[in-house]
Amino acid sequence: MGSAGLSRLHGLFAVYKPPGLKWKHLRDTVELQLLKGLNARKPPAPKQRVRFLLGPMEGSEEKELTLTATSVPSLINHPLVCGPAFTHLKVGVGHQLDAQASGVLVLGVGHGCRLLTDMYNAHLTKDYTVRGLLGKATDDFREDGRLVEKTTYDHVTKEKLDRILAMIQGSHQKALVMYSNLDLKTQEAYEMAVRGLIRPMNKSPMLITGIQCLYFAPPEFLLEVQCVHETQKELRKLVHEIGLELKTTAVCSQVRRTRDGFFTLDSALLRTQWDLTNIQDAIRAAAPQVAAELEKSLSPGLDTKQLPSPGWSWDSQGRSFTLGLERGAGQ
């Protein structure tokens, strides 16, 4: 830990996870790249030690041998003797993305892994773009799943879709207030609403804080969704349920996270940038905003005692507020 390079490897940064890559493999790849960068740096000059070497006596015509004090390098810490200087780094993953999803994935290194817990405790919202296709249903709500049903969709219009989305957002807003455990008549609740901090303080189903249609050209449509406590499977199921409300069927062809809390696509490192220098720069650039946003989100008045730690898988049992109906979560 005495290395200057390693001392700067404590904090949070974001990467862009491509579709088809599991988050565990991504984390392992980042760790290997960091270790490779740390071990590739030129090692410090070896310490010198005094040794008495046997050699001929200077100025003597006879071949007499004597011991001469000589300074030689100590190789006890040389990589060829003791192996690589760094063999393990603590790398943690924030809100996970499944293999088929893509987008912003937050990682923590070293002491930065503790900040991942703070991100969970802050219940920050995330943004997604979710692409859907009308006209068919599958067993797992994905486009490449086993086909269950095919339907017509000529009657679907953007106006009908917008009405469904407005109904979804309204029902989720009511649920958000309920799960926030706030008395809306208090000054504290008013101030939190102004700051945009009303969010569930404990375990809850997926809650949508905003949803709109960005693109509509049947059979394809694209949604922008702001939500909390979601899984990517629930977002795919949302597309399926929207299709049912439109008196047709729909499958999800893409789930892409564009924002996780205060990390956006602009700050996410591409696969070619998963190296020591770029990650150090990303941690340094994000540090001020991480500190400011977490301080604001975890201010007094937000009860964060009964909250999950990193690795928690949100269980959405109970009522589903996807379409404002009392349906089982079915997950």
Tab-separated table of C-alpha atoms in Angstrom, residues 133-151 240 249-251:
chain	number	residue	atom	x	y	z
A	133	LEU	CA	-41.071	-4.599	-30.385
A	134	LEU	CA	-44.833	-4.964	-30.808
A	135	GLY	CA	-46.541	-8.047	-32.145
A	136	LYS	CA	-45.137	-11.028	-30.248
A	137	ALA	CA	-44.660	-12.438	-26.746
A	138	THR	CA	-41.919	-14.741	-25.443
A	139	ASP	CA	-41.438	-16.790	-22.296
A	140	ASP	CA	-38.734	-14.492	-20.846
A	141	PHE	CA	-39.929	-11.145	-22.315
A	142	ARG	CA	-36.797	-10.957	-24.519
A	143	GLU	CA	-36.807	-10.774	-28.301
A	144	ASP	CA	-34.781	-13.987	-28.653
A	145	GLY	CA	-36.838	-15.968	-26.110
A	146	ARG	CA	-39.179	-18.856	-26.906
A	147	LEU	CA	-42.120	-17.522	-28.906
A	148	VAL	CA	-45.424	-17.805	-27.037
A	149	GLU	CA	-47.815	-15.688	-29.094
A	150	LYS	CA	-48.019	-13.440	-32.171
A	151	THR	CA	-50.548	-10.616	-32.449
A	240	HIS	CA	-44.541	-7.032	-21.910
A	249	THR	CA	-48.103	-8.103	-27.190
A	250	ALA	CA	-44.562	-6.769	-26.963
A	251	VAL	CA	-41.051	-8.018	-26.260
